[in-house]
CSV table of C-alpha atoms and ligand atoms in Angstrom, one decimal:
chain,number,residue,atom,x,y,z
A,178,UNK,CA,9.9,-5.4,-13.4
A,179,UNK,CA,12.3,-4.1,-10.9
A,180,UNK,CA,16.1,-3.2,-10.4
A,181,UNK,CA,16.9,-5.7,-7.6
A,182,UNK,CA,19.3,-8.3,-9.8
A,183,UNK,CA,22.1,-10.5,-8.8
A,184,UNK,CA,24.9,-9.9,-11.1
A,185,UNK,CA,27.7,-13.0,-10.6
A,186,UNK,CA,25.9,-14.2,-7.9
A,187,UNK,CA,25.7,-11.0,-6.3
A,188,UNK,CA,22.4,-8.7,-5.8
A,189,UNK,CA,22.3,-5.2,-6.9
A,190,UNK,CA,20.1,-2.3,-5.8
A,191,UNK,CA,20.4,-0.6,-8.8
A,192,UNK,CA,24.3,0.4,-8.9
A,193,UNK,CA,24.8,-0.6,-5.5
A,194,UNK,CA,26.0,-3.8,-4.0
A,195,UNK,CA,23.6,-5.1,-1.3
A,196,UNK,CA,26.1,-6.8,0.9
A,197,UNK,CA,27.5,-3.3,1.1
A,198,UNK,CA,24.3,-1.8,2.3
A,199,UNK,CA,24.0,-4.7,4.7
A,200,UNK,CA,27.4,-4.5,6.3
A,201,UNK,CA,27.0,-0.9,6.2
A,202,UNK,CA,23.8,-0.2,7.7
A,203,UNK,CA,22.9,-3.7,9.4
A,204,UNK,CA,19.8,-6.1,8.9
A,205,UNK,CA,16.8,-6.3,8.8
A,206,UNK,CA,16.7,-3.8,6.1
A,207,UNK,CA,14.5,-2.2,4.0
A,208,UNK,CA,15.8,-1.3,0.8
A,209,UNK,CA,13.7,0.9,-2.2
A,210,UNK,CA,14.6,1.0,-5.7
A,211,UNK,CA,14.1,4.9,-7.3
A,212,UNK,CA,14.1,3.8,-10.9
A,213,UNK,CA,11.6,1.0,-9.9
A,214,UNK,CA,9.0,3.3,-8.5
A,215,UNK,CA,9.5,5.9,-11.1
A,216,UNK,CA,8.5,3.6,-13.9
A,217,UNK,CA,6.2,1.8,-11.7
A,218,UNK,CA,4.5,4.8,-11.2
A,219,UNK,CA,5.0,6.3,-14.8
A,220,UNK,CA,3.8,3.2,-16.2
A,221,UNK,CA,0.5,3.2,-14.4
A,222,UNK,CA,-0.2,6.7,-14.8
A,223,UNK,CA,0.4,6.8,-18.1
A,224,UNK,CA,-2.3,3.7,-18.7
A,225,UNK,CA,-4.6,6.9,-17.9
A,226,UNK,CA,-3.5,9.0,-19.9
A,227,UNK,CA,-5.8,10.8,-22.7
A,228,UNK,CA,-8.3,10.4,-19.3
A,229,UNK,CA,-8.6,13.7,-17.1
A,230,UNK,CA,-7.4,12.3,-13.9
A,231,UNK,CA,-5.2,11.8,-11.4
A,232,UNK,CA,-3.0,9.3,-9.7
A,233,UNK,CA,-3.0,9.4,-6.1
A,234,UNK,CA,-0.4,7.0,-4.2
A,235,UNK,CA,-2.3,5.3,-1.5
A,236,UNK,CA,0.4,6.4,1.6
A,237,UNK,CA,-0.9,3.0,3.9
A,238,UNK,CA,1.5,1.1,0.9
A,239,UNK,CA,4.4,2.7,2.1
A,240,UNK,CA,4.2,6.1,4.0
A,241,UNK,CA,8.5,6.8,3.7
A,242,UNK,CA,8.4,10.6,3.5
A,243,UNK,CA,11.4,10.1,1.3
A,244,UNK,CA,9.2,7.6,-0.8
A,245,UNK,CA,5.9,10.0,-1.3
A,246,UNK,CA,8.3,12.8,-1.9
A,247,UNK,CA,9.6,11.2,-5.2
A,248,UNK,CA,6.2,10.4,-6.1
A,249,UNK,CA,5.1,13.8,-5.1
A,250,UNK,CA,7.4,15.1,-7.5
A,251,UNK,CA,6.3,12.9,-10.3
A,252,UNK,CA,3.0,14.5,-10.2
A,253,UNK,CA,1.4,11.9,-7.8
A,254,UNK,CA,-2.0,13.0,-5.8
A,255,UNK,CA,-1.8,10.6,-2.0
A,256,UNK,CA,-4.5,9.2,-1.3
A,257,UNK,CA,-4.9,9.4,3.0
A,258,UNK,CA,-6.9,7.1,5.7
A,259,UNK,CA,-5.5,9.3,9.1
A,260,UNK,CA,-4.6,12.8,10.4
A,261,UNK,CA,-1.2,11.1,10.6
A,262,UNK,CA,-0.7,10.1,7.1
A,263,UNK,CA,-2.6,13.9,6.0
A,264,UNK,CA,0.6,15.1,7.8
A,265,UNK,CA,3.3,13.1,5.9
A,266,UNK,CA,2.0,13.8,2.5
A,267,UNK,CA,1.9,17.9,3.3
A,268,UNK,CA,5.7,17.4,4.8
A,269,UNK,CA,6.3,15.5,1.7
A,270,UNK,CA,5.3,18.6,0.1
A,271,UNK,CA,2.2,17.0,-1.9
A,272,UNK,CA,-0.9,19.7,-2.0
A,273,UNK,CA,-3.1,19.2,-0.7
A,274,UNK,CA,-5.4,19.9,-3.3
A,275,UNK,CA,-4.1,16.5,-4.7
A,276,UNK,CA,-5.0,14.6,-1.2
A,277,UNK,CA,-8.5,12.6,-1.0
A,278,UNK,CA,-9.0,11.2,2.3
A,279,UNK,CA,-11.1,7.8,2.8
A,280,UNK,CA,-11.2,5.2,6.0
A,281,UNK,CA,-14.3,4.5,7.8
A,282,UNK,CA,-13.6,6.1,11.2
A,283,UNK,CA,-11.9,9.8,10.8
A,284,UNK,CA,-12.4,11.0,13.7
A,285,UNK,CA,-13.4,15.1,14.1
A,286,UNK,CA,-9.8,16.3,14.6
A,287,UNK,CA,-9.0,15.1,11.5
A,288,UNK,CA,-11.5,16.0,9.4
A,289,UNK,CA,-10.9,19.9,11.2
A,290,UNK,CA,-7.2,18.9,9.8
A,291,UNK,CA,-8.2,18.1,6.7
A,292,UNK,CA,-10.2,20.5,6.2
A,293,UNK,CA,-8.1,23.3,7.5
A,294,UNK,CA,-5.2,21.9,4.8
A,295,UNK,CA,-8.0,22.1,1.8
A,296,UNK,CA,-7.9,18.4,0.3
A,297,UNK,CA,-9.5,17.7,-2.8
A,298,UNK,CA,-12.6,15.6,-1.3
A,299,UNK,CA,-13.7,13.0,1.9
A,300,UNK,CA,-14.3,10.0,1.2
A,301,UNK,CA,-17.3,9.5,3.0
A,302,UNK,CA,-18.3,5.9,4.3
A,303,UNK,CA,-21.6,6.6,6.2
A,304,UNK,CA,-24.5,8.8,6.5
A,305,UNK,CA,-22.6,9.5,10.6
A,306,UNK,CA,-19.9,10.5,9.2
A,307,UNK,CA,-21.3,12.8,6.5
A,308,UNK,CA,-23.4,14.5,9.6
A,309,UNK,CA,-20.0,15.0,11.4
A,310,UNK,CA,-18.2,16.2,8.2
A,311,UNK,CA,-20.7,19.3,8.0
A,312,UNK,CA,-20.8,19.9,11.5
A,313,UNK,CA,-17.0,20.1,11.9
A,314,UNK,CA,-17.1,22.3,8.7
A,315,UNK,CA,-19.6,24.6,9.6
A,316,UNK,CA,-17.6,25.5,12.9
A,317,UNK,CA,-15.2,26.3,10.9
A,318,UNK,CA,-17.2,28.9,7.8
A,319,UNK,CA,-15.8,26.0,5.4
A,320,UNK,CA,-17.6,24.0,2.9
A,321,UNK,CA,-16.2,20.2,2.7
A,322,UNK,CA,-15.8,18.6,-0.7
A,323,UNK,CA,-17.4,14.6,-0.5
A,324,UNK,CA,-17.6,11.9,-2.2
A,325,UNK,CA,-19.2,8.8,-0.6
A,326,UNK,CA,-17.8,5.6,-0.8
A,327,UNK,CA,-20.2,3.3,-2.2
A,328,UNK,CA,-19.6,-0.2,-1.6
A,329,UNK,CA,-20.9,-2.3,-4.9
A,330,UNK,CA,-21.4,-5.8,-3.6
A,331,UNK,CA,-18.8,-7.1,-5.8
A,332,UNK,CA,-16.8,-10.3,-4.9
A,333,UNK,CA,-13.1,-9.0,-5.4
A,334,UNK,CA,-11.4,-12.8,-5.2
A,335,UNK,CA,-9.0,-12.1,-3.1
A,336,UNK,CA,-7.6,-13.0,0.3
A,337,UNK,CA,-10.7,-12.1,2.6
A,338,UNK,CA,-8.6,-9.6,5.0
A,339,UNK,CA,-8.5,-7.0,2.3
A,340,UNK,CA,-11.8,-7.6,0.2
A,341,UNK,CA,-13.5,-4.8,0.7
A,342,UNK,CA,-16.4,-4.1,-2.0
A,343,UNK,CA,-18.9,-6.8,-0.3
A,344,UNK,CA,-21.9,-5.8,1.6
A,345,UNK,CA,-20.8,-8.1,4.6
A,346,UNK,CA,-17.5,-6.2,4.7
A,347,UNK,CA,-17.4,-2.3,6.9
A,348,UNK,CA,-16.6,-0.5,3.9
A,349,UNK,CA,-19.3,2.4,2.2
A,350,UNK,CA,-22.3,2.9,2.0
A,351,UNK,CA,-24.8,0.4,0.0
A,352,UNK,CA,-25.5,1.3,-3.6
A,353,UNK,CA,-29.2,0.9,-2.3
A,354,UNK,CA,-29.2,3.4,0.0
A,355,UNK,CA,-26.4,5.8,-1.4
A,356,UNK,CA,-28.7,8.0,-3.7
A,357,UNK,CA,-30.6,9.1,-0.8
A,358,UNK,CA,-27.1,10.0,1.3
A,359,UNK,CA,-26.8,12.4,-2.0
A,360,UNK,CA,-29.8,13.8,-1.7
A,361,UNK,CA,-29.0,14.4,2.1
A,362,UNK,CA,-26.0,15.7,1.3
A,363,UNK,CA,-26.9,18.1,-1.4
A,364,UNK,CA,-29.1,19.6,1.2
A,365,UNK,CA,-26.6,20.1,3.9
A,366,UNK,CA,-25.1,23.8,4.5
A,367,UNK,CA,-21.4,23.0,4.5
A,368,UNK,CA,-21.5,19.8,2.4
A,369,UNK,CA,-20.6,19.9,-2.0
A,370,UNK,CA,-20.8,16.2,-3.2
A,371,UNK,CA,-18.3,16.3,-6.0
A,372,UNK,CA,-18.0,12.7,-6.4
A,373,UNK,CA,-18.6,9.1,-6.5
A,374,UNK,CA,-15.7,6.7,-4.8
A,375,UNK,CA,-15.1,2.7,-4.5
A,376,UNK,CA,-12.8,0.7,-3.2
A,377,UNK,CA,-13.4,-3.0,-3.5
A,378,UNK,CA,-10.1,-5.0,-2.2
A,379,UNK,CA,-6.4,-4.9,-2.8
A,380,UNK,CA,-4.0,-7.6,-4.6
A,381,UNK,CA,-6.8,-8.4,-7.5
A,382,UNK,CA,-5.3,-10.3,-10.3
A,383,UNK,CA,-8.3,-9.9,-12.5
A,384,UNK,CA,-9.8,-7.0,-14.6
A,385,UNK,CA,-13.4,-8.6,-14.2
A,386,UNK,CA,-14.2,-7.2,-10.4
A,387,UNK,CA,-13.0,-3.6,-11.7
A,388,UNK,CA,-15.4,-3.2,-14.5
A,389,UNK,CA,-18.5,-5.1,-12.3
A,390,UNK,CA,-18.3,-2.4,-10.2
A,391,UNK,CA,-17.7,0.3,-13.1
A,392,UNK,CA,-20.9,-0.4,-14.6
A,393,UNK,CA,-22.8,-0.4,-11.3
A,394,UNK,CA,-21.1,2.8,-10.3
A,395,UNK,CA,-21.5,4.6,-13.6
A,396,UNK,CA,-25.5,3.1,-14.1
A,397,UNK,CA,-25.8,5.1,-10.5
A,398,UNK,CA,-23.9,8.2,-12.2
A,399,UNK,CA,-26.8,8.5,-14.1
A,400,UNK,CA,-29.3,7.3,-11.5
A,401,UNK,CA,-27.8,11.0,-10.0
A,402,UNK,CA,-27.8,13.1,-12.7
A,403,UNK,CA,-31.9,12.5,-13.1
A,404,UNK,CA,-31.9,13.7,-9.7
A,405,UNK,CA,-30.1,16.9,-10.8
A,406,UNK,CA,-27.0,16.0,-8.8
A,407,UNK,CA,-23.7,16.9,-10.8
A,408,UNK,CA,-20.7,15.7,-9.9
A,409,UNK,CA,-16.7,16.0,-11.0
A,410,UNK,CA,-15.0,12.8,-9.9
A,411,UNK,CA,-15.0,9.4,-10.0
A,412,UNK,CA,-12.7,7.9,-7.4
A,413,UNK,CA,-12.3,4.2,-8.2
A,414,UNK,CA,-9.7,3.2,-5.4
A,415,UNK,CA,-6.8,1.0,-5.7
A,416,UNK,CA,-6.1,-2.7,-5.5
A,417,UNK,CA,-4.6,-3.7,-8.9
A,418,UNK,CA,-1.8,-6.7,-7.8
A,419,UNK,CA,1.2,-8.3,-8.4
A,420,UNK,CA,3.7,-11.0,-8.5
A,421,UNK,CA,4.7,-12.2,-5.7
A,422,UNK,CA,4.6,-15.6,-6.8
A,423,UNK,CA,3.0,-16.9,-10.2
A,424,UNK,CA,-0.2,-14.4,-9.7
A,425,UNK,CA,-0.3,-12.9,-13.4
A,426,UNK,CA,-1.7,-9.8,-12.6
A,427,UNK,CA,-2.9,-7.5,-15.6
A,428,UNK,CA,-0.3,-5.0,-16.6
A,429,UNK,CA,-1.4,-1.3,-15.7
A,430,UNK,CA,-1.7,-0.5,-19.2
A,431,UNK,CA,-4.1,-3.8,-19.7
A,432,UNK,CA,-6.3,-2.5,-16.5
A,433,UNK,CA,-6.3,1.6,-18.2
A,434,UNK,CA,-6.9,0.4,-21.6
A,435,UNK,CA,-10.1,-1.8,-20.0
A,436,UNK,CA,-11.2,0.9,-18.0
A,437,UNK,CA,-10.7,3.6,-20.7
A,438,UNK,CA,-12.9,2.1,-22.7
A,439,UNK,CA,-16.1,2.6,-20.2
A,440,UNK,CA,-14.4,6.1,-19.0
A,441,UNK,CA,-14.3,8.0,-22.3
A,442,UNK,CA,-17.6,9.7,-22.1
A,443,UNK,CA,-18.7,10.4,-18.5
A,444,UNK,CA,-17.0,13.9,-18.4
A,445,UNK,CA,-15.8,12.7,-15.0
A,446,UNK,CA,-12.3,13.2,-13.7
A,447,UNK,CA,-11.0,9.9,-12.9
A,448,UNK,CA,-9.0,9.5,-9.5
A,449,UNK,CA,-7.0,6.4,-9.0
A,450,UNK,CA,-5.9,5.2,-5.3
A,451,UNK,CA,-2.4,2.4,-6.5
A,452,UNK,CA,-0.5,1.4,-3.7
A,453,UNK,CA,1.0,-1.9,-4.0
A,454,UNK,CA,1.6,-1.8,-7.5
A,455,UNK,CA,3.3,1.5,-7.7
A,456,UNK,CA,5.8,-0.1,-3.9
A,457,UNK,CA,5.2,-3.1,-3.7
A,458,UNK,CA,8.1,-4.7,-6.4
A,459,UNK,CA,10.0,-1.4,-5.6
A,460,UNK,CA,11.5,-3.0,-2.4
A,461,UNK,CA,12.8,-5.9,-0.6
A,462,UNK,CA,14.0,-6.7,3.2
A,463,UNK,CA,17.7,-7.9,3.9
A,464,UNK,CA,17.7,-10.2,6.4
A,465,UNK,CA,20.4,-12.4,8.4
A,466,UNK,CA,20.5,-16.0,9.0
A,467,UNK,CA,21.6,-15.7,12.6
A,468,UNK,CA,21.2,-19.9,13.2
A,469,UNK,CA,20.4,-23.2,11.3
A,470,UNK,CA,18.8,-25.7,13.4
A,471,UNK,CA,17.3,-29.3,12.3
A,472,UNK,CA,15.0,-31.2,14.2
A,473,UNK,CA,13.7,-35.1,12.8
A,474,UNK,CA,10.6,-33.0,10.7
A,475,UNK,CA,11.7,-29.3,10.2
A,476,UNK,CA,15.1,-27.6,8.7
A,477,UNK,CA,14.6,-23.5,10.4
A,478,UNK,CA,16.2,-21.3,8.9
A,479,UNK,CA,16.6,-18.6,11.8
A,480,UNK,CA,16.7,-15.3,10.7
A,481,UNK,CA,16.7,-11.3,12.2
A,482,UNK,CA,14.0,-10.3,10.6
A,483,UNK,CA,11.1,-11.1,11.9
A,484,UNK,CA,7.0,-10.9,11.9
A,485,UNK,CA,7.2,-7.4,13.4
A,486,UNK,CA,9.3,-6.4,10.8
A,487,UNK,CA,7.1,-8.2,7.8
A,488,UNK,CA,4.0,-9.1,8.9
A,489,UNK,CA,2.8,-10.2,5.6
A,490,UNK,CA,3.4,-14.0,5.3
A,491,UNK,CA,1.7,-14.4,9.8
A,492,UNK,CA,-0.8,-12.6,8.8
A,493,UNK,CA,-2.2,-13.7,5.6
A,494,UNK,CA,-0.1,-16.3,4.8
A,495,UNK,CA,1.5,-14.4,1.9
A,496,UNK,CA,3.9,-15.5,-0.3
A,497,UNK,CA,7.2,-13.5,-0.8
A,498,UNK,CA,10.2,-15.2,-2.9
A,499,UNK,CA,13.3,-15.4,-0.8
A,500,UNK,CA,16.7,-16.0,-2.1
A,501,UNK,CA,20.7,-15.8,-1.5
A,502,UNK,CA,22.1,-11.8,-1.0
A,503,UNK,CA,25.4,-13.9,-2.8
A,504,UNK,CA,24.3,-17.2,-4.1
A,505,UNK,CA,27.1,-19.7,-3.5
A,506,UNK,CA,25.5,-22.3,-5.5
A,507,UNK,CA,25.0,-25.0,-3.1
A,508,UNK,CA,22.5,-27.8,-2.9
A,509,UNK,CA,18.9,-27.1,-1.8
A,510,UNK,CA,16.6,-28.5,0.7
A,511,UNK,CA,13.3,-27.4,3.0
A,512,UNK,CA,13.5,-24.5,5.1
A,513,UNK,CA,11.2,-23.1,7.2
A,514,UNK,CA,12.4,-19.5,7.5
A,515,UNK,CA,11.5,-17.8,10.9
A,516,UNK,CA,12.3,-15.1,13.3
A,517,UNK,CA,13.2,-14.8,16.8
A,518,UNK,CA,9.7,-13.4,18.1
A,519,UNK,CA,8.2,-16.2,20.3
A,520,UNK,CA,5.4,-17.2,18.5
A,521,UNK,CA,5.1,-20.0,16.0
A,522,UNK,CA,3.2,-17.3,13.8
A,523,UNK,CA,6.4,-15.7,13.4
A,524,UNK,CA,7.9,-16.5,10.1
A,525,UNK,CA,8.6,-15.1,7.0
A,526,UNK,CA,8.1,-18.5,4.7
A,527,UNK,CA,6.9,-22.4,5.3
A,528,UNK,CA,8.5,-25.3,3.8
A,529,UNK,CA,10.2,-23.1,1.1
A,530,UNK,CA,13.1,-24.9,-1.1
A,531,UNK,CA,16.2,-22.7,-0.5
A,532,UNK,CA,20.0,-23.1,-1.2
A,533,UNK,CA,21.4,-24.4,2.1
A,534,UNK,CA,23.0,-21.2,3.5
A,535,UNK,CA,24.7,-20.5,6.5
A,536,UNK,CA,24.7,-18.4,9.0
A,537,UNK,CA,26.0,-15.2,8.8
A,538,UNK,CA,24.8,-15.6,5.3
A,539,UNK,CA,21.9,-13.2,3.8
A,540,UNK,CA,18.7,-13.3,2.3
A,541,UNK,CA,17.0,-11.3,0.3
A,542,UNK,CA,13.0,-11.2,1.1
A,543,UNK,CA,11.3,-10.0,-2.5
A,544,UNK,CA,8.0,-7.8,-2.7
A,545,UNK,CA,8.4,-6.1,0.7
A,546,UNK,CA,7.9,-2.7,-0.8
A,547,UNK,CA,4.3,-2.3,0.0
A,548,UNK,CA,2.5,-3.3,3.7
A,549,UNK,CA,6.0,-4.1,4.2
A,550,UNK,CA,7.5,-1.5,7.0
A,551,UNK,CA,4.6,0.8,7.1
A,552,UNK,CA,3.0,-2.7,8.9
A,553,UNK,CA,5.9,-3.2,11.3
A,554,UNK,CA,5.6,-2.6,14.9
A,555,UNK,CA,8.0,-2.7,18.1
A,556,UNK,CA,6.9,-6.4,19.5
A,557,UNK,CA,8.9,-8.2,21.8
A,558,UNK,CA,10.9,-4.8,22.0
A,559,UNK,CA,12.5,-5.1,18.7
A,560,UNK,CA,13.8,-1.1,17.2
A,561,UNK,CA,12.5,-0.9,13.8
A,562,UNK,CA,14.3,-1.5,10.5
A,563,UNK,CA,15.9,0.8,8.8
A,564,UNK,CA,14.8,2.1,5.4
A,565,UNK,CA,16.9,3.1,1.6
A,566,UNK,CA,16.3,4.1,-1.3
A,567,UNK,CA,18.7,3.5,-4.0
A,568,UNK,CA,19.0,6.0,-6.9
A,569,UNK,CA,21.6,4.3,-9.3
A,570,UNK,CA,24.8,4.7,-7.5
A,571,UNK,CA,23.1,7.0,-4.4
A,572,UNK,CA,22.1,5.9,-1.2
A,573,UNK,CA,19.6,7.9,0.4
A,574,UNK,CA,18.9,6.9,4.5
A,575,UNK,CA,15.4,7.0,4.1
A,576,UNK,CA,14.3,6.4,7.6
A,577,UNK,CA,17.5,5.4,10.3
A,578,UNK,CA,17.0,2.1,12.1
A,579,UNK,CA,15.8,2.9,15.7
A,580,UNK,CA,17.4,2.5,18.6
A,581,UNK,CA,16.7,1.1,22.0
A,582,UNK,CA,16.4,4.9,23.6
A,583,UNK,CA,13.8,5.6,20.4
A,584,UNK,CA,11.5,2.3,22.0
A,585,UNK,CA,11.4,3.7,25.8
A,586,UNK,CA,11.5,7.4,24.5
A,587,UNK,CA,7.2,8.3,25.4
A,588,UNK,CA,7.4,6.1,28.4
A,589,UNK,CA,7.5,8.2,31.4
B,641,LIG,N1,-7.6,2.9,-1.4
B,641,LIG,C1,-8.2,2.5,-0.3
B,641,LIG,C2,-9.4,3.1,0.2
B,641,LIG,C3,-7.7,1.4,0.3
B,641,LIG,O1,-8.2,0.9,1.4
B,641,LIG,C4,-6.5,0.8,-0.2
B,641,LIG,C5,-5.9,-0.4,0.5
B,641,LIG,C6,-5.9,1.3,-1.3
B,641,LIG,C7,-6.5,2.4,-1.9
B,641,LIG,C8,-4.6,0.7,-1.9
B,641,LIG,O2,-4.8,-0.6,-2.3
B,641,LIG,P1,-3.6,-1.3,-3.2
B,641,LIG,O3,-3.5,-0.6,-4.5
B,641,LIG,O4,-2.4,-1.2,-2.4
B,641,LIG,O5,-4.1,-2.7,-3.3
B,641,LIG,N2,-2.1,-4.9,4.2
B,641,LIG,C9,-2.6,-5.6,3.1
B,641,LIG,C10,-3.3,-4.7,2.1
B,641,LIG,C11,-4.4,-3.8,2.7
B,641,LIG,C12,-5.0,-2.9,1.8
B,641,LIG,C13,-5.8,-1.9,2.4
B,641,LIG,N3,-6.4,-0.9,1.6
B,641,LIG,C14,-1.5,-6.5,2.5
B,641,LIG,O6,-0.4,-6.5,3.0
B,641,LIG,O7,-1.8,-7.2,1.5
């Protein structure tokens, strides 16, 4: 459910016209619904609830300062992968002993920063890393919270880019070998392993994968408590999908409810990593049709936003519903809709039946609220979009669009 709805043939962001917004603040352009990720957000935390834990908003989704402040405020932990996103969620005013920090390659200034801001726990991914994590710790009289990452050879069934939980994928350490990184670990000066974490892929649209690895990581749970190791937390990542085109993803509650059940007796405190599903319906792109062209096998629909903008659909071929900004109700036909980057990779949907706009004419790209601007980049020398969020009637500018002197401005 979300708040982006065309009333009279018109779309709303909540209260607010979207041709408004567009003529307003140009396109491409991001815009964020507030009332979509509060309940987005309320309704998956709540799936918890009963269940000592705590929601932490995985800041790679969508890293808006604007954005993790609102969740911030609803209580949300952030879950981090870079010195860089460490630093958004303190300016966002999350503490930091909310913050868990996972990614295979931190490097040692940002473990020292991590450190230095007191997260809750590293996620660790590898027996080099744990060795760093003490070292860097040490230096500094501090003892680091971990958890390792332990990656449970299960088969996530989704797109193979992000399936992460498989032993031919980088991710964690092997269940195998993981009760001897404890044991390492509980032996090390400025180490306290505190918990267990997994992560096994994003956009799952089944239940099954979750509880497979649930029952391998809590048999290990008690693999570690015969070996006198006690942990706090179980971190078990993030990845539940959604709708972007007829997935039918389990509803939050659905997934808590499942997971509940095999959570009710650990005495762990259950940490959960959402991204997409707290964003990812919370936003969509605006983008203008700025040509038509036919040739005797394609209809392009050529638009100004563009693969830099969302990389989604080049790079995984993902789906994202498209429609009229004002429907005008005329007859459809194929489209290929595309940008003007100079590659064929470069579009935003294939062979896609749309109403035959024109140009000048908007679109609305759906789903765009997660990996959709935090993935952008500059190519072919194109400022990035700008960024809303919508609360009922209020517009917030929640990042400006950048200008040409922002693209040349660290080039000396
Ligand atoms: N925790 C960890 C350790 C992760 O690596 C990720 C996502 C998440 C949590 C959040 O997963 P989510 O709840 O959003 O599925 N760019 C891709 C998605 C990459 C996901 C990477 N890791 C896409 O656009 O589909």
């Amino acid at each position: 459910m979300h708040h982006f709805e065309h009333r009279d043939g018109k779309l709303f962001a909540e209260e607010v016209s979207v041709t408004t917004l567009a003529e307003k603040y140009g396109t491409p352009l991001y815009i964020y619904s507030a009332a979509t990720l509060r309940r987005h957000f309320e309704a998956f935390d709540s799936a918890f609830s009963g269940l000592d834990h705590l929601t932490c908003f995985s800041v790679k989704a969508n890293s808006n300062l604007s954005l993790l402040k609102l969740l911030g405020e609803m209580g949300a932990g952030m879950d981090i992968v870079s010195g860089g996103e460490l630093y958004r969620a303190l300016k966002a005013g999350v503490s930091a002993d909310k913050i868990v920090y996972s990614g295979v390659g931190k490097r040692a200034s940002e473990i020292r920063e991590a450190l230095e801001a007191g997260i809750l726990m590293f996620n660790v991914e590898s027996v080099a890393e744990l060795h760093k994590i003490n070292e860097v710790a040490a230096d500094m009289g501090k003892v680091a919270k971990i958890s390792f990452r332990i990656n449970p050879d299960v088969d996530p069934q989704t797109h193979p880019y992000i399936s992460t939980g498989m032993q031919k994928n980088k991710f964690g350490l092997d269940i195998e070998h993981s009760l001897e990184a404890y044991e390492l670990a509980a032996g090390l000066d400025n180490i306290d392993p505190v918990g267990m974490d997994c992560h096994i892929g994003s956009q799952l649209t089944s239940i099954d994968p979750f509880l497979e690895a649930l029952d391998k990581l809590l048999a290990f749970h008690e693999k570690l408590k015969g070996m006198g190791i006690d942990i706090q937390y179980l971190d078990l990542g993030g990845g539940l999908g959604i709708s972007y085109e007829a997935e039918e993803p389990p509803h939050p509650s659905e997934f808590g409810e499942a997971l509940k059940k095999k959570l009710a007796d650990t005495g762990l405190k259950i940490i959960l990593e959402p991204g997409r599903v707290i964003a990812g319906n919370a936003g969509v792109m605006i983008t203008e049709v700025v040509y038509t062209k036919s040739n005797p096998t394609k209809n392009f629909l050529i638009v100004d936003g563009a693969m830099n903008d969302l990389i989604r659909p080049s790079l995984y071929g993902s789906y994202h519903q498209i429609a009229e900004v004002e429907e005008h109700g005329r007859a459809s036909e194929t489209f290929d809709v595309v940008g003007p980057i100079c590659e064929s990779g470069d579009f935003l949907a294939r062979d896609r039946e749309l109403p035959e706009v024109e140009a000048g004419e908007r679109l609305v790209v759906y789903s765009a609220g997660a990996y959709g601007f935090t993935m952008s980049s500059n190519y072919n020398s194109r400022p990035r979009a700008c960024e809303l969020i919508v609360d009922g009637d209020e517009v917030i500018v929640a990042r400006k669009r950048e200008t040409y002197e922002d693209l040349i401005k660290n080039e000396l």
